[in-house]
């Protein structure tokens, strides 16, 4: 079993690693062989982007253990999370020359069709609406952005799914986490109809929730 990165005690405005974060770590451990076949080191240097990196635990884990030669961009709307990503990388002695943490909405600042591996543990909890982005750094509601995903918990995730065509490189892969209330099998069917190959990599019961991770790639 690969080691879990250490995360220093976080600002309370940043999402603490939880079952969903750990499921992503297990997903990458399980899919390591596939990833290394797709992006064989040292000839291929993949651009890995994690949207909504939070504490940075997932980016740090993948950089440390899976795609060690990759170039990493961790994005988050939350400025406290952007800081936490770099602290977690440093705490775990990850080479930060190849890791940028950027405050941005999804992948808006990243050049089209360049992302080889996209990772997203989205705000997937069904809620009346996606919260507005706070206007000041010291606002207490930054953490709400981590959880609430609109009526089916899918508002933010669908934006990413609909943008995959422009975000991913030719051989690109996207790993996206869902809870059962997001109806991931309906998402799989709809994306397959749009010409995507979709594989369920891992699924786990977490309390009363069932979480799963789907891998998307263009057929
Ligand atoms: C469920 S948390 C996941 C955090 C971390 N990746 C993990 O697995 O522990 C979702 C993260 O997405 C961020 N987020 C929400 N909407 C976003 C957006 N439109 N663009 C970038 N990040 C976003 C939140 O601030 C939060 O850090």
Tab-separated table of C-alpha atoms in Angstrom, residues 49-213:
chain	number	residue	atom	x	y	z
A	49	UNK	CA	-4.404	19.079	-13.449
A	50	UNK	CA	-6.428	18.681	-10.297
A	51	UNK	CA	-9.485	20.934	-10.155
A	52	UNK	CA	-10.499	21.920	-6.632
A	53	UNK	CA	-7.367	20.547	-5.008
A	54	UNK	CA	-8.358	21.569	-1.454
A	55	UNK	CA	-5.621	20.454	0.951
A	56	UNK	CA	-3.536	19.139	-1.966
A	57	UNK	CA	-3.533	15.565	-0.662
A	58	UNK	CA	-4.494	14.021	-4.007
A	59	UNK	CA	-2.062	16.024	-6.146
A	60	UNK	CA	0.735	15.311	-3.656
A	61	UNK	CA	-0.068	11.578	-3.639
A	62	UNK	CA	-0.161	11.252	-7.419
A	63	UNK	CA	3.044	13.276	-7.865
A	64	UNK	CA	4.849	11.334	-5.163
A	65	UNK	CA	3.758	7.835	-6.114
A	66	UNK	CA	2.164	7.514	-9.544
A	67	UNK	CA	3.195	9.985	-12.258
A	68	UNK	CA	6.405	11.169	-10.636
A	69	UNK	CA	7.775	13.008	-13.692
A	70	UNK	CA	4.553	14.871	-14.455
A	71	UNK	CA	3.998	18.607	-14.404
A	72	UNK	CA	1.210	19.534	-12.021
A	73	UNK	CA	-1.292	22.375	-11.793
A	74	UNK	CA	-3.644	22.396	-8.817
A	75	UNK	CA	-6.563	24.791	-9.142
A	76	UNK	CA	-9.099	25.990	-6.609
A	77	UNK	CA	-11.425	28.973	-6.303
A	78	UNK	CA	-10.569	29.074	-2.594
A	79	UNK	CA	-7.372	31.082	-1.951
A	80	UNK	CA	-6.828	29.276	1.373
A	81	UNK	CA	-6.838	25.956	-0.485
A	82	UNK	CA	-4.300	27.264	-3.014
A	83	UNK	CA	-1.964	27.997	-0.087
A	84	UNK	CA	-2.658	24.636	1.573
A	85	UNK	CA	-1.698	22.739	-1.614
A	86	UNK	CA	1.816	24.182	-1.528
A	87	UNK	CA	2.152	23.551	2.203
A	88	UNK	CA	1.114	19.902	1.778
A	89	UNK	CA	3.552	19.470	-1.102
A	90	UNK	CA	6.346	20.964	0.985
A	91	UNK	CA	5.452	18.903	4.059
A	92	UNK	CA	5.796	15.762	1.934
A	93	UNK	CA	8.954	16.954	0.163
A	94	UNK	CA	7.395	17.082	-3.279
A	95	UNK	CA	9.479	18.980	-5.815
A	96	UNK	CA	7.527	22.222	-6.204
A	97	UNK	CA	9.357	23.257	-9.373
A	98	UNK	CA	6.889	21.077	-11.235
A	99	UNK	CA	3.825	21.971	-9.198
A	100	UNK	CA	1.824	25.184	-9.502
A	101	UNK	CA	-1.135	26.094	-7.356
A	102	UNK	CA	-3.467	28.588	-9.050
A	103	UNK	CA	-6.622	30.304	-7.950
A	104	UNK	CA	-9.013	29.852	-10.855
A	105	UNK	CA	-12.472	28.670	-11.785
A	106	UNK	CA	-12.168	25.032	-12.948
A	107	UNK	CA	-9.491	25.012	-15.706
A	108	UNK	CA	-10.284	28.449	-17.133
A	109	UNK	CA	-6.665	29.658	-17.212
A	110	UNK	CA	-5.206	26.503	-18.785
A	111	UNK	CA	-4.482	26.192	-22.478
A	112	UNK	CA	-7.031	24.131	-24.417
A	113	UNK	CA	-6.329	20.479	-25.258
A	114	UNK	CA	-3.199	20.269	-23.118
A	115	UNK	CA	-4.374	18.390	-20.024
A	116	UNK	CA	-3.285	14.732	-20.005
A	117	UNK	CA	-4.744	13.744	-16.655
A	118	UNK	CA	-7.620	15.672	-15.103
A	119	UNK	CA	-8.676	14.940	-11.523
A	120	UNK	CA	-11.810	16.293	-9.852
A	121	UNK	CA	-13.457	15.585	-6.522
A	122	UNK	CA	-16.246	18.118	-7.051
A	123	UNK	CA	-18.799	19.730	-4.775
A	124	UNK	CA	-21.236	16.834	-5.313
A	125	UNK	CA	-23.744	17.233	-2.468
A	126	UNK	CA	-27.275	18.029	-3.697
A	127	UNK	CA	-28.248	21.485	-2.448
A	128	UNK	CA	-30.590	24.274	-3.525
A	129	UNK	CA	-27.818	26.074	-5.362
A	130	UNK	CA	-24.078	26.394	-5.886
A	131	UNK	CA	-22.919	29.045	-3.391
A	132	UNK	CA	-21.686	32.414	-4.616
A	133	UNK	CA	-17.922	32.903	-4.503
A	134	UNK	CA	-17.034	34.965	-1.408
A	135	UNK	CA	-15.657	38.431	-2.118
A	136	UNK	CA	-13.008	38.612	0.588
A	137	UNK	CA	-10.366	36.164	1.805
A	138	UNK	CA	-11.558	36.341	5.406
A	139	UNK	CA	-15.165	35.404	4.560
A	140	UNK	CA	-16.248	32.412	6.650
A	141	UNK	CA	-18.144	30.694	3.817
A	142	UNK	CA	-15.267	29.516	1.585
A	143	UNK	CA	-15.769	25.930	2.726
A	144	UNK	CA	-19.349	25.892	1.341
A	145	UNK	CA	-17.842	25.832	-2.155
A	146	UNK	CA	-16.405	22.391	-1.384
A	147	UNK	CA	-19.754	20.766	-0.795
A	148	UNK	CA	-22.835	22.202	-2.464
A	149	UNK	CA	-23.317	21.227	-6.092
A	150	UNK	CA	-26.827	22.447	-6.947
A	151	UNK	CA	-30.097	20.456	-7.083
A	152	UNK	CA	-28.620	17.075	-8.160
A	153	UNK	CA	-25.137	17.906	-6.933
A	154	UNK	CA	-24.098	18.008	-10.597
A	155	UNK	CA	-24.008	21.709	-11.584
A	156	UNK	CA	-20.231	22.074	-11.306
A	157	UNK	CA	-19.477	18.537	-12.510
A	158	UNK	CA	-21.506	18.973	-15.717
A	159	UNK	CA	-19.550	22.143	-16.520
A	160	UNK	CA	-16.363	20.068	-16.381
A	161	UNK	CA	-17.838	17.141	-18.320
A	162	UNK	CA	-19.135	19.418	-21.078
A	163	UNK	CA	-15.725	21.071	-21.250
A	164	UNK	CA	-13.683	17.838	-21.502
A	165	UNK	CA	-13.540	18.029	-25.282
A	166	UNK	CA	-11.661	21.339	-25.062
A	167	UNK	CA	-9.680	20.595	-21.908
A	168	UNK	CA	-8.125	17.180	-22.545
A	169	UNK	CA	-5.228	16.365	-24.847
A	170	UNK	CA	-5.710	13.686	-27.537
A	171	UNK	CA	-4.809	10.854	-25.131
A	172	UNK	CA	-6.192	12.626	-22.086
A	173	UNK	CA	-7.965	10.950	-19.183
A	174	UNK	CA	-10.323	12.481	-16.634
A	175	UNK	CA	-11.002	10.947	-13.222
A	176	UNK	CA	-14.165	12.351	-11.636
A	177	UNK	CA	-15.822	11.394	-8.362
A	178	UNK	CA	-19.591	10.981	-7.904
A	179	UNK	CA	-21.964	10.103	-5.106
A	180	UNK	CA	-24.936	7.823	-5.796
A	181	UNK	CA	-27.366	10.761	-5.742
A	182	UNK	CA	-25.543	12.184	-8.782
A	183	UNK	CA	-26.743	9.091	-10.752
A	184	UNK	CA	-23.288	8.250	-12.127
A	185	UNK	CA	-24.593	5.435	-14.353
A	186	UNK	CA	-26.858	7.947	-16.136
A	187	UNK	CA	-23.839	10.216	-16.577
A	188	UNK	CA	-21.860	7.283	-17.995
A	189	UNK	CA	-24.638	6.521	-20.507
A	190	UNK	CA	-25.007	10.171	-21.559
A	191	UNK	CA	-21.256	10.662	-21.987
A	192	UNK	CA	-20.955	7.401	-23.975
A	193	UNK	CA	-23.632	8.714	-26.315
A	194	UNK	CA	-21.425	11.780	-26.808
A	195	UNK	CA	-18.519	9.542	-27.882
A	196	UNK	CA	-16.655	9.009	-24.611
A	197	UNK	CA	-15.324	5.762	-23.208
A	198	UNK	CA	-16.306	5.657	-19.557
A	199	UNK	CA	-15.025	3.120	-17.005
A	200	UNK	CA	-15.915	2.798	-13.366
A	201	UNK	CA	-12.555	2.431	-11.613
A	202	UNK	CA	-13.628	2.123	-8.000
A	203	UNK	CA	-16.727	2.289	-5.823
A	204	UNK	CA	-17.110	2.300	-2.030
A	205	UNK	CA	-19.747	2.746	0.630
A	206	UNK	CA	-18.847	5.692	2.848
A	207	UNK	CA	-21.294	5.963	5.758
A	208	UNK	CA	-24.736	6.189	4.132
A	209	UNK	CA	-23.233	7.468	0.875
A	210	UNK	CA	-21.880	5.382	-2.031
A	211	UNK	CA	-18.979	7.042	-3.821
A	212	UNK	CA	-17.542	6.046	-7.182
A	213	UNK	CA	-14.924	7.311	-9.598
